Amino acid sequence: MRAVPNSLHDDVADRLRHRIFEGALPAGAYVDEVALCTEWSISRTPLREALKVLAAEGLIRHEPRRGSFVSEVTERDLDDIFPVIALLEGRCAFEAARKATAADLAALEALHLNLQAHAAAGRIPDYYATNYTIHEAIITLADNRWLAQSIADLRKILKLARLQQLRAPGRLEQSLSEHLAVFAAIRAGDAEAADAAMRNHLLRQREALRELAHYGKSRLLA
């Protein structure tokens, strides 16, 4: 059976997401509908449908008589989101500890060895990429589509904020230690410990971002 192709507005939504996430449309930016329609040779209808999709995801806000703008993520938003995503990913780790097979554990071990190597060499972009793969692997092991969808929705908002928590002093080493604690609990089949370790990992990310923001302000005032 042939796959049903994406509708035009789905394709436009994907293009808009890409522009937002790569920073071509930064937080607070006005979405120029006329310019985009001209550039992409489309009518207003699929673009406006795409904007509705992104508004539902929290990436776009619409202001009557003014138009659409890229959403801005506030410190309050981060304070609200991180405890929620910590609970969700904690549950994923809980389920992963219960369901992981020997093959799953071997694959996770290989990923964590890569993570350690990237941390030791200070390869931050590679560390971020492997970190993401590990989180995705644990979410997949949980095998709960509702958890996966909720986490994906929250991640879009966090991605919009363009966070760089590993820039905080000492955070790289802390992050690695936290990841190893999560893996140790999953490998031991200790679901409660895996849940707690993952929640701690996500909440420490928020603390690192707060410390980084404070450090940046301190440097500006110095």
Coordinates of N, CA and C in Angstrom, one line a residue, residues 8-9 11-13 15-16 33-50:
L8 N -0.4 19.8 1.7 CA 0.5 21.0 1.5 C 0.7 21.8 2.8
H9 N -0.3 21.9 3.6 CA -0.1 22.7 4.8 C 0.8 22.0 5.8
D11 N 3.4 20.3 4.8 CA 4.7 20.6 4.3 C 5.1 22.0 4.7
V12 N 4.2 22.9 4.6 CA 4.5 24.3 5.0 C 4.8 24.4 6.5
A13 N 4.0 23.7 7.3 CA 4.3 23.7 8.7 C 5.7 23.2 9.0
R15 N 8.3 23.4 7.0 CA 9.2 24.4 6.6 C 9.3 25.6 7.6
L16 N 8.2 25.9 8.2 CA 8.2 27.0 9.2 C 8.9 26.6 10.4
E33 N 3.5 36.8 6.1 CA 2.8 35.9 5.3 C 2.9 36.2 3.8
V34 N 2.8 37.4 3.4 CA 3.0 37.8 2.0 C 4.3 37.4 1.4
A35 N 5.4 37.6 2.2 CA 6.7 37.3 1.7 C 6.9 35.8 1.6
L36 N 6.3 35.0 2.6 CA 6.5 33.6 2.5 C 5.7 33.0 1.4
C37 N 4.5 33.5 1.2 CA 3.7 33.0 0.0 C 4.4 33.2 -1.3
T38 N 5.0 34.3 -1.4 CA 5.7 34.7 -2.6 C 6.9 33.7 -2.8
E39 N 7.7 33.6 -1.7 CA 8.9 32.8 -1.8 C 8.6 31.3 -2.1
W40 N 7.5 30.8 -1.5 CA 7.2 29.4 -1.6 C 6.2 29.1 -2.7
S41 N 5.7 30.1 -3.4 CA 4.7 30.0 -4.5 C 3.5 29.2 -4.0
I42 N 2.9 29.7 -2.9 CA 1.7 29.1 -2.4 C 0.7 30.2 -2.1
S43 N -0.6 29.8 -1.9 CA -1.6 30.7 -1.5 C -1.6 30.9 0.0
R44 N -2.4 31.8 0.4 CA -2.5 32.1 1.9 C -3.2 30.9 2.6
T45 N -4.0 30.2 2.0 CA -4.8 29.1 2.7 C -3.9 28.1 3.4
P46 N -2.9 27.4 2.6 CA -2.1 26.4 3.3 C -1.2 27.1 4.4
L47 N -0.7 28.3 4.1 CA 0.1 29.0 5.1 C -0.6 29.2 6.4
R48 N -1.9 29.7 6.3 CA -2.7 30.0 7.5 C -3.0 28.7 8.2
E49 N -3.3 27.6 7.5 CA -3.5 26.3 8.1 C -2.2 25.9 8.9
A50 N -1.1 26.1 8.3 CA 0.2 25.7 8.9 C 0.4 26.6 10.2

